[in-house]
GROMACS .gro file of C-alpha atoms in nm:
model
  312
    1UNK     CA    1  13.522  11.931   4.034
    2UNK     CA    2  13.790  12.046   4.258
    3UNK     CA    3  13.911  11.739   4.364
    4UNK     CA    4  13.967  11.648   4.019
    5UNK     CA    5  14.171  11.960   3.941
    6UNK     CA    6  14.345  11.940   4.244
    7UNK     CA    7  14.460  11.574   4.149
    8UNK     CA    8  14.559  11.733   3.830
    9UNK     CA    9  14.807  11.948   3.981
   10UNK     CA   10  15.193  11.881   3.970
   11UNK     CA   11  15.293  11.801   4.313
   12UNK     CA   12  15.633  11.927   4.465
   13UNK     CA   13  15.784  11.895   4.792
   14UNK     CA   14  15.603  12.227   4.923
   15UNK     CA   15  15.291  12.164   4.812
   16UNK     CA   16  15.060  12.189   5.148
   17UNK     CA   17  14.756  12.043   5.074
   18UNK     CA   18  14.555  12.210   5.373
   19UNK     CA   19  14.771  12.514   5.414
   20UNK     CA   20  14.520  12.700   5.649
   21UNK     CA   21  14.520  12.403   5.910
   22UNK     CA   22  14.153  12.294   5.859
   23UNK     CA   23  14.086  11.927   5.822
   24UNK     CA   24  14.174  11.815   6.156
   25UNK     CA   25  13.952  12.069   6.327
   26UNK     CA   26  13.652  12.022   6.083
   27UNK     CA   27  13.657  11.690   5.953
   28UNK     CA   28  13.517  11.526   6.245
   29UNK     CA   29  13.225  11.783   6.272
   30UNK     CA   30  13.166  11.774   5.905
   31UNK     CA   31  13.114  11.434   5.888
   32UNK     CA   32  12.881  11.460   6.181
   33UNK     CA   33  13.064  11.182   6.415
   34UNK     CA   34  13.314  11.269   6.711
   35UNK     CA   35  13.495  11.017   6.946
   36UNK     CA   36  13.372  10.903   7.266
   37UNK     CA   37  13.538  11.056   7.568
   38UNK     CA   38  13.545  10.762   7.795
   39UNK     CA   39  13.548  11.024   8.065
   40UNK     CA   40  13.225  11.223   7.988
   41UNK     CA   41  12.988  11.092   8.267
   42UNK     CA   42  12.673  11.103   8.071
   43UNK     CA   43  12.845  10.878   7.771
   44UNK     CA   44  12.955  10.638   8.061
   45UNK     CA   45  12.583  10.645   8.203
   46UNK     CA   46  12.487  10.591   7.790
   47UNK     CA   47  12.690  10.297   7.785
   48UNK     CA   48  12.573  10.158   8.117
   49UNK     CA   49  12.204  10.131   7.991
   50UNK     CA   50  12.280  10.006   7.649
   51UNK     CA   51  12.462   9.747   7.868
   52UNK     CA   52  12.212   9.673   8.106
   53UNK     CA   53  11.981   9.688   7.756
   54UNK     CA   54  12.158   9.415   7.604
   55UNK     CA   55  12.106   9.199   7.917
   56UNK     CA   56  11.770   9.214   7.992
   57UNK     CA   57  11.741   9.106   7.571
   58UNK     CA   58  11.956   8.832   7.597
   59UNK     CA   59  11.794   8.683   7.923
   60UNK     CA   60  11.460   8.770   7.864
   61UNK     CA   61  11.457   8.548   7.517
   62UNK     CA   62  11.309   8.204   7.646
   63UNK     CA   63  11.037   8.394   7.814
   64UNK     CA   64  10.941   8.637   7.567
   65UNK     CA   65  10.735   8.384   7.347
   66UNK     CA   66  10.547   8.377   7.656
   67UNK     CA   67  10.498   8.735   7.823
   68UNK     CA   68  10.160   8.825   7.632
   69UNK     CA   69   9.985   8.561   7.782
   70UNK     CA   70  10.146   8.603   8.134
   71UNK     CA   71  10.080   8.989   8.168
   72UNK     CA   72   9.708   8.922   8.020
   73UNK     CA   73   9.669   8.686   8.275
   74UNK     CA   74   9.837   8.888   8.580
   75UNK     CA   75   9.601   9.207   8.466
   76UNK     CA   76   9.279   9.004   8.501
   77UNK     CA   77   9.382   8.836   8.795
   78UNK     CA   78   9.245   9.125   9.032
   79UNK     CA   79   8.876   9.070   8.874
   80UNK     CA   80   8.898   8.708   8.904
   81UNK     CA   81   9.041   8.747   9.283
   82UNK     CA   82   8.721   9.002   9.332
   83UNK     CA   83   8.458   8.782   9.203
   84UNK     CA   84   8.610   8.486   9.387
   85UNK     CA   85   8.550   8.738   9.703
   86UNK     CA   86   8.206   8.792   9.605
   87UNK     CA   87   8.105   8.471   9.571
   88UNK     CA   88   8.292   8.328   9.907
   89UNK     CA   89   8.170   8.671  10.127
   90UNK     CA   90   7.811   8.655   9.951
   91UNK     CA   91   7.644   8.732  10.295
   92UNK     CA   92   7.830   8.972  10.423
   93UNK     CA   93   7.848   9.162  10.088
   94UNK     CA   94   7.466   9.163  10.113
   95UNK     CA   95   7.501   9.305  10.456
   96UNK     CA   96   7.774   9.580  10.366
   97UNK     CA   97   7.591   9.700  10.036
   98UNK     CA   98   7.234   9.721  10.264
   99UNK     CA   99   7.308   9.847  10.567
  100UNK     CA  100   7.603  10.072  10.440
  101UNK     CA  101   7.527  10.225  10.122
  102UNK     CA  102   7.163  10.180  10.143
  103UNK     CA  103   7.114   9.926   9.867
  104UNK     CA  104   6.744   9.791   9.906
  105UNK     CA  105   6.683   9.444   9.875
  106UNK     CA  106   6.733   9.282   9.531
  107UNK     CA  107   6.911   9.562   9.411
  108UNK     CA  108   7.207   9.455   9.603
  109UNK     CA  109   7.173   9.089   9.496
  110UNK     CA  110   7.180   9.190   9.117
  111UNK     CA  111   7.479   9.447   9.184
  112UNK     CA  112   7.715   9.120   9.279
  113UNK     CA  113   7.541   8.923   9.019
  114UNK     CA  114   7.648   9.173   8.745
  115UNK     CA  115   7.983   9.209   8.875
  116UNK     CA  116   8.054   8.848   8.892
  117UNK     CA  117   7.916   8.771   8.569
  118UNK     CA  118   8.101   8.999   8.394
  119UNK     CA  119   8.416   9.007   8.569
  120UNK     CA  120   8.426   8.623   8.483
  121UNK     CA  121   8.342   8.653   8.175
  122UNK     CA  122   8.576   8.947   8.036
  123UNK     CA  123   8.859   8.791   8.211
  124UNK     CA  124   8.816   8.467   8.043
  125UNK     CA  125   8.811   8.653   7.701
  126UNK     CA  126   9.127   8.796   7.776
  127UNK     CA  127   9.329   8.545   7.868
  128UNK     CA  128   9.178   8.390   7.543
  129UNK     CA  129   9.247   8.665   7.319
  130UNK     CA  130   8.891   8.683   7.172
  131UNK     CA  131   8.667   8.952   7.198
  132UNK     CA  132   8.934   9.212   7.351
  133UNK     CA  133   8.789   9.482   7.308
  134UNK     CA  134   8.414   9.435   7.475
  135UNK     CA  135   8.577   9.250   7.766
  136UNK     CA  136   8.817   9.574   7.856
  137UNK     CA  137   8.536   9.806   7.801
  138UNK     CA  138   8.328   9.521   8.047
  139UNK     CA  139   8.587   9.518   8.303
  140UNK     CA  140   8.647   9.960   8.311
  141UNK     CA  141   8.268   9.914   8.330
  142UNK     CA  142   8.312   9.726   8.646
  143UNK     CA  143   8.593   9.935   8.767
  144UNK     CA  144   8.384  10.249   8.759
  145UNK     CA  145   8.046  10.107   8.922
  146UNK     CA  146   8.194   9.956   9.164
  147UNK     CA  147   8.404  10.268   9.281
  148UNK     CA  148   8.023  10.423   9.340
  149UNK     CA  149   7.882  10.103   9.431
  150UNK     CA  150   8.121  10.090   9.732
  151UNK     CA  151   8.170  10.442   9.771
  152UNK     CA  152   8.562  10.443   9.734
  153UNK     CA  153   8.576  10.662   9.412
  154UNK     CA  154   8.681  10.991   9.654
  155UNK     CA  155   8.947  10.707   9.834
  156UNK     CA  156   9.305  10.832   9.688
  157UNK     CA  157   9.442  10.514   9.720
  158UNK     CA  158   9.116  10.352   9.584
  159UNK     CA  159   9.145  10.626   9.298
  160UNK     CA  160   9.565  10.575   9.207
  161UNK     CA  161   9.554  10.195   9.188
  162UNK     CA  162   9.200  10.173   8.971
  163UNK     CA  163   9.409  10.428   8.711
  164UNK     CA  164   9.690  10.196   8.661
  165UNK     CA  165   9.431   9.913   8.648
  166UNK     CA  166   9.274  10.109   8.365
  167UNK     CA  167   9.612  10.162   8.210
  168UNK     CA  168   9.685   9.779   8.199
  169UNK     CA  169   9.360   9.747   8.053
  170UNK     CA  170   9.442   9.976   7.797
  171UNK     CA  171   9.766   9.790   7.732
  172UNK     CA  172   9.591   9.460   7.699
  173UNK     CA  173   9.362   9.628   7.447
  174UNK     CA  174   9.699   9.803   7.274
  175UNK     CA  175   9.843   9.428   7.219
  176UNK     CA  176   9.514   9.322   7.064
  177UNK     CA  177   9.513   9.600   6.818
  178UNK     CA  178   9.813   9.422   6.679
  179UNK     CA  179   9.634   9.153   6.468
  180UNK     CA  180   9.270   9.320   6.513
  181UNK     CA  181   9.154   9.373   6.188
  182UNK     CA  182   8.929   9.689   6.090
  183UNK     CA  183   8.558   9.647   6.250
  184UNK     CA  184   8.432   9.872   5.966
  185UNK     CA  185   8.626   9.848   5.648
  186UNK     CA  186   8.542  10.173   5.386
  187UNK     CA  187   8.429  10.425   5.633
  188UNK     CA  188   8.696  10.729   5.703
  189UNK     CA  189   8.873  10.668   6.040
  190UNK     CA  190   9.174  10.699   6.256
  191UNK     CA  191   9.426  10.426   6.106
  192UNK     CA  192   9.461  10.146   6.355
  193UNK     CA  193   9.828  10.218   6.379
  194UNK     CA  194   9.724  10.527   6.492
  195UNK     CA  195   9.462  10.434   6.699
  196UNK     CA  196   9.737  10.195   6.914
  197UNK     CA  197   9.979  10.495   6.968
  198UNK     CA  198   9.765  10.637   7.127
  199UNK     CA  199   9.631  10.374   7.347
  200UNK     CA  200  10.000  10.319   7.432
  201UNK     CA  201  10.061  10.652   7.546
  202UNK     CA  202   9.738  10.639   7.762
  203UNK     CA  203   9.809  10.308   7.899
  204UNK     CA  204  10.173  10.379   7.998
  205UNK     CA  205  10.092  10.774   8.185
  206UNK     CA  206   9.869  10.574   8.370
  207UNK     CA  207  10.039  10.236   8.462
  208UNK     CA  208  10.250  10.462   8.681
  209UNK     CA  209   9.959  10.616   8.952
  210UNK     CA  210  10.017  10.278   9.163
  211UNK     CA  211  10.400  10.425   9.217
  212UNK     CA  212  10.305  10.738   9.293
  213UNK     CA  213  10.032  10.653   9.529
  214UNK     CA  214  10.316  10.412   9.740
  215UNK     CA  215  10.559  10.732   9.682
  216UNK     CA  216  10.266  10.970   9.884
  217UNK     CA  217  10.131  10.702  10.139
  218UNK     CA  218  10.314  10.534  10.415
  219UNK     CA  219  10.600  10.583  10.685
  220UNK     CA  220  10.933  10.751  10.544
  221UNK     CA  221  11.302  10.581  10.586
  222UNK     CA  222  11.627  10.586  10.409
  223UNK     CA  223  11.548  10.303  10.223
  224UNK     CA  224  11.175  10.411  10.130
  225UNK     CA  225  11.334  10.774   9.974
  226UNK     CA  226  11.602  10.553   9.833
  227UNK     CA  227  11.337  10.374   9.601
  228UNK     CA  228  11.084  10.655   9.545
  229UNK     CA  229  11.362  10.862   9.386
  230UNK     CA  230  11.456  10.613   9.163
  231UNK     CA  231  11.139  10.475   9.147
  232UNK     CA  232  10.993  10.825   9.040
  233UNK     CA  233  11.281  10.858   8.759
  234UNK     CA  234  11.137  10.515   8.601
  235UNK     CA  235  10.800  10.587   8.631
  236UNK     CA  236  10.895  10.906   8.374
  237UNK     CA  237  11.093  10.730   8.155
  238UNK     CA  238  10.809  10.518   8.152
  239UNK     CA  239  10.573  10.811   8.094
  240UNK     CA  240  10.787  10.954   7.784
  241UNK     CA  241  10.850  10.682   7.659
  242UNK     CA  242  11.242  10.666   7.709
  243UNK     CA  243  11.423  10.347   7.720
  244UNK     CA  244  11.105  10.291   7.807
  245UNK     CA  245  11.161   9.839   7.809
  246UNK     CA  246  11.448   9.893   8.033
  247UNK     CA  247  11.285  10.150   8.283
  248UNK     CA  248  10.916   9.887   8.279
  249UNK     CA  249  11.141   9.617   8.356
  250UNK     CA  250  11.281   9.785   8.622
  251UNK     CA  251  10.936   9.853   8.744
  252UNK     CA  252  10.849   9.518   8.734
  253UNK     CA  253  11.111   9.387   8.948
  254UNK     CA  254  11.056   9.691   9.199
  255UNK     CA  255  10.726   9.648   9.224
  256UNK     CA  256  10.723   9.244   9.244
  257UNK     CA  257  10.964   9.276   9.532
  258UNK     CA  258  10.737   9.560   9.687
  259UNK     CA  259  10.453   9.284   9.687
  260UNK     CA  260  10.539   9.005   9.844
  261UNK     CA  261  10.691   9.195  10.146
  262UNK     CA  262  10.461   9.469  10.185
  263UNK     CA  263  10.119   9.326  10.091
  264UNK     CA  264  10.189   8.955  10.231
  265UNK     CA  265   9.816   8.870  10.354
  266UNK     CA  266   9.904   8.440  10.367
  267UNK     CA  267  10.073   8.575  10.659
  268UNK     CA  268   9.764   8.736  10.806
  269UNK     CA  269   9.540   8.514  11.038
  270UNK     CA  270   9.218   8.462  10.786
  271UNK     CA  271   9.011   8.625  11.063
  272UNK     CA  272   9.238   8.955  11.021
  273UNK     CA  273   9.009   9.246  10.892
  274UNK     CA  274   9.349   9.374  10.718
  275UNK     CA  275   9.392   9.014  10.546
  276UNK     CA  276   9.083   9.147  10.277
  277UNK     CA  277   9.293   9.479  10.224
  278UNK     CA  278   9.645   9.338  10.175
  279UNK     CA  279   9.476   9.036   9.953
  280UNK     CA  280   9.351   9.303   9.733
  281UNK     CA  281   9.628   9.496   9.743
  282UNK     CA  282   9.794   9.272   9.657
  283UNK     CA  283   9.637   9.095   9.329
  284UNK     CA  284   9.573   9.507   9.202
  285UNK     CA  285   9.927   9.515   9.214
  286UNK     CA  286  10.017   9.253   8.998
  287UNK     CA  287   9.769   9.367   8.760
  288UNK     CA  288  10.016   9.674   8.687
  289UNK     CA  289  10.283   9.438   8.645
  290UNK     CA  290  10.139   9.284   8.434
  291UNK     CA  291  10.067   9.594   8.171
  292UNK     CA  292  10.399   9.664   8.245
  293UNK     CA  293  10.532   9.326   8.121
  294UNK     CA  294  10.303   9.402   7.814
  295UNK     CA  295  10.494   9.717   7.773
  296UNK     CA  296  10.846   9.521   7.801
  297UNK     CA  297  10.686   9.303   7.516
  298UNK     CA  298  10.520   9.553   7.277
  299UNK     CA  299  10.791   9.876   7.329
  300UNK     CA  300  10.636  10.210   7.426
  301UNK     CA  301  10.494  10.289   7.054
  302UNK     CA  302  10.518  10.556   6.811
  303UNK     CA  303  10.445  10.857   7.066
  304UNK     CA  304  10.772  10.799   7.280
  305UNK     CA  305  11.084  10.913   7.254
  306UNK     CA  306  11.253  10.616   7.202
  307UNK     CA  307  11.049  10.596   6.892
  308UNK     CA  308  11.140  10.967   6.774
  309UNK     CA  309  11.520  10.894   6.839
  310UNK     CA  310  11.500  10.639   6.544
  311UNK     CA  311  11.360  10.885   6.298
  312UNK     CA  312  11.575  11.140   6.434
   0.00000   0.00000   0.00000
């Protein structure tokens, strides 16, 4: 109504329509928008990652078709690397499991059996798509016997990489929950949109043990701090959930790098005892990366902030 009356008015030459000074200092707060100050670090560091943002869309567009299948298969690969072990080092599996954790005979043999079988199996699933959810809770089956089995489940390293195994495994379950239909329709349960933020959460907290366990092990250098700072700052952003694509990708290529230099066992002569460590090592670690290239593909989920910032 006052607009109208004020429109009303007869206007003369010292008529002052804001006499007491106001719009210029209040419109722009009222309206809930201010400029950008070009100079205002933090907007520049904004801008930055929107950029960087934009890039990794555009050039990650012929290969996103293609990502769920590739991190599927780069999480499994570790179990098909391990039963592939099994199978060539039969023997001298035998001989560890006997003489060294005091398997008897027969025992030992079906121990490998089971882990062969069903590492093979549940990996195959996976990279099918069918039957997600028995072959992930097959394969953190296998995870946790064979951490007693071998007696590495008090081994910190052992212990850090098997998490972020578990957390790609989570992911990998996460990305089936997608099309996964209800297994009991009518009964009174967590809604499955539900059901996957949570999975997300838990599968990106732990995706990032294998970075902390590099961060904590190993001989310190520039270069070394250098990456474990940054490093560490992902691996949050990850955690939360903020710019959460950008900060996995980042992880990705990190971690890829990481890989090939630091856990190169072609290099090793195959009579090396440290070619079996680096070899495994090595496939563990592109396990991770490949929940985290699930996590470039699917977002971080409704528990993140990135998700909150849209509502918000």
């Amino acid at each position: 109504m006052s607009s109208r009356i004020s429109i009303a008015r007869p206007q003369s030459n010292n008529y002052n329509s804001d006499p007491h000074g106001l719009s210029n200092s209040r419109s722009a707060a009222s309206s809930g928008y201010r400029a950008a100050n070009p100079d205002d670090p933090l907007e520049r560091l904004q801008a930055f990652a929107k950029q960087v943002e934009d890039y990794v869309e555009i050039y990650s567009q012929p290969l996103k078709p293609h990502l769920p299948a590739i991190g599927r298969f780069l999480i499994v690969v570790t179990f098909l690397e391990d039963a592939l072990r099994i199978l060539t080092q039969w023997g001298d599996q035998l001989w560890y499991l006997q003489q060294h954790r005091k398997f008897p005979w027969g025992l030992s043999h079906l121990f490998l059996l089971i882990n062969v079988v069903v590492m093979l199996g549940a990996s195959s699933t996976i990279i099918l798509k069918r039957y997600t959810e028995y072959a992930v809770a097959g394969l953190l089956a296998v995870v946790v016997i064979q951490g007693f089995g071998y007696g590495l489940i008090f081994d910190l390293n052992f212990f850090l990489r098997n998490l972020s195994v578990i957390g790609g495994l989570f992911m990998v379950f996460s990305d089936s929950m997608v099309t996964r239909k209800k297994l009991f329709a009518g009964l009174p349960s967590m809604s499955e949109t539900d059901r996957r933020k949570y999975f997300l959460l838990t599968g990106r907290v732990l995706l990032i043990f294998l970075f902390l366990g590099f961060i904590i092990q190993g001989e310190w250098s520039i270069v070394r701090v250098f990456v474990s700072i940054i490093g560490l700052a992902a691996c949050v952003m990850v955690a939360v959930g903020f710019k959460a694509k950008w900060s996995a990708t980042f992880l990705v290529i990190v971690l890829s790098i990481f890989n090939v230099f630091a856990n190169n066992w072609w290099s090793v002569h195959s009579k090396h005892p440290q070619r079996d460590f680096l070899k495994y090592d090595f496939f563990q670690t592109l396990s991770i990366v490949g929940g985290l290239i699930l996590l470039v593909n699917m977002g971080p989920g409704g528990l993140s902030v990135d998700e909150k910032k849209k509502t918000y």
